[in-house]
Each structure stands twice: as structure tokens, then as C-alpha cells.
Coordinates of C-alpha atoms and ligand atoms in Angstrom, one line a residue:
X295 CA -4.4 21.8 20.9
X296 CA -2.6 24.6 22.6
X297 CA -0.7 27.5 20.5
X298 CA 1.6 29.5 22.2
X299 CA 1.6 33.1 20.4
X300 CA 4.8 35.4 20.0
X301 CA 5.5 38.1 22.6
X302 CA 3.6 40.7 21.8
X303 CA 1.4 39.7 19.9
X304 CA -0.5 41.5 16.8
X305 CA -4.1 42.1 18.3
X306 CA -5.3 41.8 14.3
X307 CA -2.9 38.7 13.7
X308 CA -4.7 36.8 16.9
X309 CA -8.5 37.9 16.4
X310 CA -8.0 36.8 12.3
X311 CA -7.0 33.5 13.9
X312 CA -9.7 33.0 16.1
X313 CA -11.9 33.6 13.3
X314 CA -10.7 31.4 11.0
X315 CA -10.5 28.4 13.7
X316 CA -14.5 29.7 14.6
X317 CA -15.2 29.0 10.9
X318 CA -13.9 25.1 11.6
X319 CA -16.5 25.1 14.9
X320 CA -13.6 25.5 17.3
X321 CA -13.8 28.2 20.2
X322 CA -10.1 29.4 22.0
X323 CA -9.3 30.8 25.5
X324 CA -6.9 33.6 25.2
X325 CA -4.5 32.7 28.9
X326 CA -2.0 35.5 29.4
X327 CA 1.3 34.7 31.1
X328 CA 4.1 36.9 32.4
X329 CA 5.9 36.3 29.3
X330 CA 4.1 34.7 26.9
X331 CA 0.5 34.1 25.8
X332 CA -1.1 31.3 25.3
X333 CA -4.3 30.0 22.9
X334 CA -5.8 26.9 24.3
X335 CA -8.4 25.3 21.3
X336 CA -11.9 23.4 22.4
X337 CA -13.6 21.4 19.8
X338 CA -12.7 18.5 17.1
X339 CA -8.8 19.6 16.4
X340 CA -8.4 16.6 14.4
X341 CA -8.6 18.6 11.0
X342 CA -6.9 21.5 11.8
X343 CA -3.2 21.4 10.2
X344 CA -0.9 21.9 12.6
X345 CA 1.9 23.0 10.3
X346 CA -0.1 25.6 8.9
X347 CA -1.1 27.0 12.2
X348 CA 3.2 26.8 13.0
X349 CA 3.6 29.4 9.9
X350 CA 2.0 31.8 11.0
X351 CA 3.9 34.7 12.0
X352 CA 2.0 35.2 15.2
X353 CA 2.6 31.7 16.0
X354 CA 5.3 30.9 18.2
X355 CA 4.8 27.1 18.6
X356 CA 1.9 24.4 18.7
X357 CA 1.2 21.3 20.6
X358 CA -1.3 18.8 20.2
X359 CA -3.0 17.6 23.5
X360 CA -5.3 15.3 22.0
X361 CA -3.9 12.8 19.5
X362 CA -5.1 13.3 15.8
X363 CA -7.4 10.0 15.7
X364 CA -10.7 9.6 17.1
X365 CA -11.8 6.1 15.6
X366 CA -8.9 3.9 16.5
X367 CA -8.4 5.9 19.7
X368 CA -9.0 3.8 23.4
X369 CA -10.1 7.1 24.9
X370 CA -13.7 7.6 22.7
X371 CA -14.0 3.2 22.7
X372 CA -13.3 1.9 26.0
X373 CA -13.3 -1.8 25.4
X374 CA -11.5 -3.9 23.1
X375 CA -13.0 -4.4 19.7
X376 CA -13.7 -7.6 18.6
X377 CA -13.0 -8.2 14.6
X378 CA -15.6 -11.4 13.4
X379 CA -14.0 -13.1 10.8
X380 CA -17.4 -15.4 10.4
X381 CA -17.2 -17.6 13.3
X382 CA -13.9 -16.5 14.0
X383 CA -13.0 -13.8 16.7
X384 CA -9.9 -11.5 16.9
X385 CA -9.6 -9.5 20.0
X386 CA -11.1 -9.0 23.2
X387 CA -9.6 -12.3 24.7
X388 CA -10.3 -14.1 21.3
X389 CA -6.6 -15.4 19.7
X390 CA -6.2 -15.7 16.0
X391 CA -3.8 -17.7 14.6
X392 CA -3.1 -17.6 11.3
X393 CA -0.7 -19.1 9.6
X394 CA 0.2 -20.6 5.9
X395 CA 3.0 -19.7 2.7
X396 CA 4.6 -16.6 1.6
X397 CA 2.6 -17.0 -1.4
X398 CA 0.2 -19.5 -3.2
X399 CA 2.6 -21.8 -5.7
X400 CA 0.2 -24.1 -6.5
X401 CA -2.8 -26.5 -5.5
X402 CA -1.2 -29.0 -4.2
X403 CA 1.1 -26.4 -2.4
X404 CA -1.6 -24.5 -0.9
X405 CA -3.9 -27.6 0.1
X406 CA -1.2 -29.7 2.2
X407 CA -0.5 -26.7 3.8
X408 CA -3.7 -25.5 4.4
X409 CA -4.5 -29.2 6.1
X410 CA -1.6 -29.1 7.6
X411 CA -1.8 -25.8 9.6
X412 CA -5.5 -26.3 10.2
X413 CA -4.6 -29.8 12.0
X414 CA -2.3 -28.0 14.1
X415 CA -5.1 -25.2 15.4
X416 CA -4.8 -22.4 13.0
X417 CA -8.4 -21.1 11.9
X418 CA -6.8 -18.3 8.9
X419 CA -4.9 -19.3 6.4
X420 CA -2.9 -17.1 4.5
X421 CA -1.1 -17.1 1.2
X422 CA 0.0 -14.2 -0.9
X423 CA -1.8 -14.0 -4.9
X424 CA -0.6 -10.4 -5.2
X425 CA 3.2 -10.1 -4.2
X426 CA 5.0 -6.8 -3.6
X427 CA 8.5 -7.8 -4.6
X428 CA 11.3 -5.9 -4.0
X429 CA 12.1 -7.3 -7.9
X430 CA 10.6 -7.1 -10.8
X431 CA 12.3 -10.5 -11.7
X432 CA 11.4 -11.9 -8.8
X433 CA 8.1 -14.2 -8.4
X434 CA 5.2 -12.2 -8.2
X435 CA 2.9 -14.4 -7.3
X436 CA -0.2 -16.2 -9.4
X437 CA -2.8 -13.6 -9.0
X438 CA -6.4 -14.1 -9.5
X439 CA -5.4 -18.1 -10.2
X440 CA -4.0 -17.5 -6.5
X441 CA -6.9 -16.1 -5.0
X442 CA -9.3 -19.3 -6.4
X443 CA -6.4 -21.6 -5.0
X444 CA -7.1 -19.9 -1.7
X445 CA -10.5 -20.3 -2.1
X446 CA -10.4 -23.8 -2.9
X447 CA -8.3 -24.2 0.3
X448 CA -11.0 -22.8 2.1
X449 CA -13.3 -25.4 1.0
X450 CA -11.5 -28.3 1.7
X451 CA -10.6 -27.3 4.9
X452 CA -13.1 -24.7 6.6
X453 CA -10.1 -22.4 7.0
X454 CA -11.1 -18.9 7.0
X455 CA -8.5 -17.0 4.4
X456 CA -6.3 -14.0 4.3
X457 CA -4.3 -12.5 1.1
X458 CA -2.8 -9.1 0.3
X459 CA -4.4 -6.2 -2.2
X460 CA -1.7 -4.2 -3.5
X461 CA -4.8 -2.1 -5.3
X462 CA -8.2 -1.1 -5.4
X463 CA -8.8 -2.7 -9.0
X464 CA -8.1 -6.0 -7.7
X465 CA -10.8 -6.3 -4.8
X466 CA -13.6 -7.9 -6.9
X467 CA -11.4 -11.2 -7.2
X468 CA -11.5 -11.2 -3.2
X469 CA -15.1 -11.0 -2.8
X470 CA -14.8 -14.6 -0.9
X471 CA -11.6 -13.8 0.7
X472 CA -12.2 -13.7 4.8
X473 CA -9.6 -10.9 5.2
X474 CA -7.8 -8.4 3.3
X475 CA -4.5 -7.6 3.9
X476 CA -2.5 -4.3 3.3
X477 CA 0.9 -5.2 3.5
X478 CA 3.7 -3.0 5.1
X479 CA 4.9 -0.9 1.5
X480 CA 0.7 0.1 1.2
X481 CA 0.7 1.0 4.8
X482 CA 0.4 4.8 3.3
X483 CA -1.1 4.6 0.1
X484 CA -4.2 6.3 1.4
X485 CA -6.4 6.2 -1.8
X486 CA -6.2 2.2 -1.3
X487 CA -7.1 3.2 2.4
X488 CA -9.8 5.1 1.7
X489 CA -11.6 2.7 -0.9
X490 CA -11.1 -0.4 1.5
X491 CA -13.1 1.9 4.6
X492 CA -16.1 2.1 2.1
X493 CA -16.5 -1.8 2.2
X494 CA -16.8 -4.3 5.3
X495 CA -14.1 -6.8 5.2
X496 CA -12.1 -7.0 7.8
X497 CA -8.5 -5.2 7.2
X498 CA -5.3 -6.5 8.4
X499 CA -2.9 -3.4 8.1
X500 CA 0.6 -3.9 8.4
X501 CA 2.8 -1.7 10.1
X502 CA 4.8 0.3 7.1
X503 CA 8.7 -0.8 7.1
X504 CA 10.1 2.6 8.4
X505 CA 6.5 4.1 10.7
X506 CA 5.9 5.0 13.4
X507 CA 2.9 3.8 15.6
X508 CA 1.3 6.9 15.1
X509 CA 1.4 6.6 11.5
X510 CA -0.4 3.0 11.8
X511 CA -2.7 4.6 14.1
X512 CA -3.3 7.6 11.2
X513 CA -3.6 4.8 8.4
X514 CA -6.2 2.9 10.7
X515 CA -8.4 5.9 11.1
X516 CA -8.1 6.3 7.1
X517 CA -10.0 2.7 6.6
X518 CA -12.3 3.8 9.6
X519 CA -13.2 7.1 9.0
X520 CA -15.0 6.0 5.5
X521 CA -17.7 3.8 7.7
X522 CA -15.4 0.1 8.1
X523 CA -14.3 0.0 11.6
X524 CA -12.9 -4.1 11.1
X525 CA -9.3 -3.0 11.4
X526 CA -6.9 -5.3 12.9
X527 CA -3.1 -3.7 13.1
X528 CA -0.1 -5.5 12.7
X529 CA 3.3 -5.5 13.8
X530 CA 5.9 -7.2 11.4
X531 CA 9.5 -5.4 12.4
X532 CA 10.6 -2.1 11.6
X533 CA 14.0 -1.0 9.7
X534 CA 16.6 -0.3 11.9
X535 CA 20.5 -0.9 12.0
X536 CA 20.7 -4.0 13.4
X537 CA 21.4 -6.4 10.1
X538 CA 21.5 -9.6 12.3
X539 CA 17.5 -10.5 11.1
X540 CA 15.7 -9.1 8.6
X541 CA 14.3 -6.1 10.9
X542 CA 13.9 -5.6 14.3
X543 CA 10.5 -7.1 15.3
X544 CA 9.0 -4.2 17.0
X545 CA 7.3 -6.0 20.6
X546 CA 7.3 -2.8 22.6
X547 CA 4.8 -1.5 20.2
X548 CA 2.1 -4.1 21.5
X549 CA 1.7 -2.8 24.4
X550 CA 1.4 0.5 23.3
X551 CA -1.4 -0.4 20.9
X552 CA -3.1 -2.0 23.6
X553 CA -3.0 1.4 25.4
X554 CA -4.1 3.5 22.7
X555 CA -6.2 2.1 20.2
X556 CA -9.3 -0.7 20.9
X557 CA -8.3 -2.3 17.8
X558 CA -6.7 -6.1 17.8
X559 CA -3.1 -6.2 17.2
X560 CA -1.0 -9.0 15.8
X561 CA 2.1 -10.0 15.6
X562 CA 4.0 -11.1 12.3
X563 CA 6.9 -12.7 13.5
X564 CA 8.0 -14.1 10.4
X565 CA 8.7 -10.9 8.9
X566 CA 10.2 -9.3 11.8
X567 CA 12.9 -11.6 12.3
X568 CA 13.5 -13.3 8.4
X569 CA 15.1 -16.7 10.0
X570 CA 13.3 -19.4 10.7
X571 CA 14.7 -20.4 13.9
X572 CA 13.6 -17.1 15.6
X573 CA 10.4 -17.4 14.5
X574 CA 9.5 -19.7 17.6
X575 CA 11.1 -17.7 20.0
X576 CA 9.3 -14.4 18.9
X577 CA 5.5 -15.7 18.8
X578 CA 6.0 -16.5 21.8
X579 CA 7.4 -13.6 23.1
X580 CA 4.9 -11.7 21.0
X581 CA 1.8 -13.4 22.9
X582 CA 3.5 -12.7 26.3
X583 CA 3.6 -9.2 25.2
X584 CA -0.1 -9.5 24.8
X585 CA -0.4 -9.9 21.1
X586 CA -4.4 -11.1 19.9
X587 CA -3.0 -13.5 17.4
X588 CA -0.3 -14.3 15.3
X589 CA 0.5 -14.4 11.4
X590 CA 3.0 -17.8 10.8
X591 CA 4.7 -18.1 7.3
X592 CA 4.8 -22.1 7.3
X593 CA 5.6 -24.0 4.3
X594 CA 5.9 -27.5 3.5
X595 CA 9.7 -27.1 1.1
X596 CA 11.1 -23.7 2.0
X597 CA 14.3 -25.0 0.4
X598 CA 12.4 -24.7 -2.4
X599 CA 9.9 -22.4 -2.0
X600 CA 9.4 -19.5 -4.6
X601 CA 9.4 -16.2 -1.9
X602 CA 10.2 -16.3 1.8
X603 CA 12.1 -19.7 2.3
X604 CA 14.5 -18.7 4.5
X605 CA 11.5 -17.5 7.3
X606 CA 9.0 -20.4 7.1
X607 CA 8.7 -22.7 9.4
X608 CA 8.1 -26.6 8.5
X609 CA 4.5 -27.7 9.4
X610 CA 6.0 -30.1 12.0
X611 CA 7.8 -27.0 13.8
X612 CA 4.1 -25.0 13.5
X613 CA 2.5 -27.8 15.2
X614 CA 4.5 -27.7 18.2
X615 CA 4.6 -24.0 18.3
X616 CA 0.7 -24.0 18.2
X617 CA 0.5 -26.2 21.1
X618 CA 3.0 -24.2 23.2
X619 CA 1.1 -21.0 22.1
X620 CA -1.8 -22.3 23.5
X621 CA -0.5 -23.8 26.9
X622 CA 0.9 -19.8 26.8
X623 CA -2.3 -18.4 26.6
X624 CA -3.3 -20.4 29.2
X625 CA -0.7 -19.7 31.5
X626 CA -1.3 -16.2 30.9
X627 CA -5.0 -16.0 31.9
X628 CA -4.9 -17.4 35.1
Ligands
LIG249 C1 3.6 -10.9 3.4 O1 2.8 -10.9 4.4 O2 4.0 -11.8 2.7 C2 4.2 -9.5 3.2 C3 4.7 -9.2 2.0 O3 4.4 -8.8 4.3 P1 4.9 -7.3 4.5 O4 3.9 -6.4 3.8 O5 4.8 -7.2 6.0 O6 6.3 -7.2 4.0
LIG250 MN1 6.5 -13.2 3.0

């Protein structure tokens, strides 16, 4: 981190300063220019508040060098983390693809699917109990019932499962749940964060619908800073103008995760682009961009189906979407 001071500034102002960043184990070099002077800071910056250093009245400006997270960051964790899901790998070269409802409706809802997408390749299937709804009126999923529906799945098939928490008093019902998922509206609800980094589970963390992927990088370091480090981030489209899908699927920020954090990312397409017939399109474009899975809304009657019709894909169009993401993957490696 590097403060620039006012001209002239207060001798008393800058040594009280450098005593209170001391206190926080951080040492400064005092660089004098022609017209300004400058406070370089060595040491772990990462809870120092920057706006409070801005208010100063000796401050003239401050810039971080370092980015604020350590955990999640590429530079302290070279090589890409690899998330087990039991026998299950996500990252490093391992693709996940998971894939399943909007939400659990009912058994024999959940268990066609389920054998359906796990036919077609996926090993995760997912299915939301717990549904943040945008209305109250609107279906809000089957809960706990939901969760043993899952579960149930997951015996029949050997699928591995993913479902979303929406808060911390739930997570006893998901102590056979493979994965927990924090969807994109709890992307910043950091008590939830906090409680989820003091158990092991692997996290899927959605990107929030209106942050930035500095923000998902902040929320990761939240789940890994209280000692669980299985954090997989996710992309599922970003609110912007366009009205044309549902938001604007957000590729460019693959890449950038690849570059930054070690952490697996993948790509919800489903979300991103709210019409079915883009979903195809996008997973693939998504695994080009160098995506380490996929999350697929499929369901057997979207017609019909009680949240998220309009963006799942039949079972027939998964399976040949499946088969082409894998002759990608292939393509890609050589
Ligand atoms: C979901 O996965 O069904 C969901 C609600 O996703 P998001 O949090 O990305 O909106
Ligand atoms: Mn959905």
C-alpha cells in the first residue's frame, strides 16, 4: 500500500501515523519527491482500512499495491486447487458437471432427472430445497422434505448433490449434502460466510447479481479465512442493460479468475442467459473460456415446472450438450 501525504506535510500528523500503522506490525519508508511525499507500507496491509487512512488530513491519496486477499490469491498458492467432492474432483484439469432442476418438486421429479442427467455424464446433481424468490407468493421450494428428496436421489443414483443455504440455521439438514451452495443474493451476507468457513464442505459461491470480481474474490476469502479453503466461485451473469436474456453471462471474468485466484471456477449458464436455447451455446463458450465445470438447470416438463422453466434444458438437449462438452474438453487439451 502506498500513501501519498499532502504537501507539506505536518511532521506530528506523519510520525502519529507511522505509529499507529507500527501498532498493526507494519513498518513505512518515508520517499521524498520534488513535490510530493510519499509513504510506501511493508507488512500484511490486508486489515488496514483504506478509507480511514484517505480521511486523514495529512493524507492526500492511497493506493493498494497488493490486492486485499491472501487466501484466494494465485500469488501466495501457485497451483490450481483441487476441490474433492468425495471421488469427485473440481479443478486442476478435473471438469465438474453438474447439472439437475431449479428446485426439487417432488420424488418422482427429482429421481428421473437425477437418472437422467447422470446417464448423460453429470456426477452433481443439483436441485434447490431452499429458494430465494424474488416473491413471497412465488414457490419457495420444499425445504428440509427437499433436501431428503436429494438425498434419496443420491442413493439411487451415486450422484454426488448440490443445494443452496439461504442461512446458517438450516445447515444441520445438509449434513449429507456433497456441496453447499450460496446463491448470488447471499454472495454478501458475511455472517453466513463466516459460519460456512468454520465447517469443511465444499462451498459453491455464486457471483452476487450486481459484484464485482473483487467482491467474489473478498466473499471467498470470508469462507477461507475461518479455516475451509473448499471454495469453488461461480459465474452466473451480472445485471447490466442489456434486457435481451436474463443478465449478461459474465465469460471475461473466467479468465480473470484463472489469473488471480487458485480456486475452481464455474460457469452457470443457465442463469446467465434465462432462455433455454442459449444455454447450449454459452456452456460451451464457457468451457472454451476455460471454465472447470459447469452448473445445467435441466428439467424433465419446464412447461410446467414450478421455478425456472423458461431456462432449463430437456434431458434429451443435456445429453447432447454433455457429449459435445466433452469432445470440447478434448479438443482443448491437445
Ligand atoms: C439457483 O441456482 O437456482 C439460484 C437461485 O441461483 P442464483 O443464486 O445464481 O440466482
Ligand atoms: Mn434457478
Amino acid at each position: 500500500m502506498v500513501i501519498v501525504l499532502k504537501e507539506n506535510p505536518n511532521p506530528e500528523q506523519v510520525k502519529n501515523l507511522e505509529r499507529w500503522l507500527a501498532g498493526m506490525n507494519i513498518t513505512t519508508r518515508i520517499i521524498e519527491g520534488m513535490s510530493s511525499t510519499v509513504m510506501g507500507l511493508i507488512g500484511d496491509t490486508s486489515r488496514v482500512e483504506i478509507e480511514l487512512i484517505r480521511s486523514l488530513d495529512v493524507v492526500e491519496s492511497v493506493q493498494r499495491i497488493q490486492e486485499p486477499y491472501k487466501r484466494a490469491n494465485r500469488k501466495f498458492h501457485k497451483s490450481d486447487s483441487v476441490i474433492s467432492v468425495g471421488d469427485v474432483k473440481i479443478g486442476g484439469g478435473h471438469f465438474a458437471l453438474i447439472a439437475g432442476p431449479c428446485s426439487v418438486e417432488s420424488r418422482e421429479q427429482i429421481i428421473g432427472i437425477a437418472k437422467d442427467v447422470a446417464a448423460s455424464g453429470a456426477q452433481i446433481l443439483r436441485g434447490g430445497a431452499f429458494k430465494p424468490r424474488t416473491s413471497p407468493y412465488a414457490f419457495q421450494g420444499l425445504r428440509g422434505k427437499g433436501i431428503e428428496l436429494l438425498v434419496e436421489a443420491k442413493k439411487e443414483t451415486g450422484l454426488k448433490i448440490i443445494t443452496e443455504i439461504m442461512e446458517i440455521s438450516q445447515l444441520p439438514l445438509f449434513e449429507e449434502v456433497d456441496i453447499i451452495q450460496v446463491g448470488a443474493r447471499n454472495m454478501q451476507n458475511f455472517e453466513l460466510l463466516k459460519e460456512l468457513g468454520k465447517c469443511q464442505k465444499p462451498i459453491l459461491l455464486k457471483r452476487g447479481l450486481s459484484n464485482t470480481i473483487q467482491e467474489l474474490l473478498m466473499s471467498a476469502e470470508y469462507i477461507m479465512s475461518e479455516g475451509n479453503e473448499n471454495v469453488i466461485l461461480c459465474e452466473r451473469g451480472i445485471r447490466t442493460f442489456e434486457t435481451a436474456t436474463r443478465n449478461t453471462l459474465d465469460l471475461s471474468c473466467v479468465p480473470v479468475l484463472n489469473s488471480q485466484t487458485h480456486l475452481p471456477v464455474i460457469v452457470d449458464p443457465s442463469h446467465g442467459v434465462g432462455i433455454a436455447d442459449y444455454v447450449r451455446p454459452m456452456s460451451l463458450a464457457a468451457v472454451a473460456a476455460g471454465a472447470d465445470g459447469l452448473i445445467i438447470e435441466v428439467h424433465n416438463d419446464p412447461e410446467n415446472a414450478l421455478c425456472d422453466g423458461l431456462q432449463s434444458i430437456k434431458p434429451d438437449i443435456f445429453a447432447e450438450l454433455s457429449a459435445k462438452i466433452n469432445e470440447l474438453i478434448l479438443i482443448l487439451r491437445k
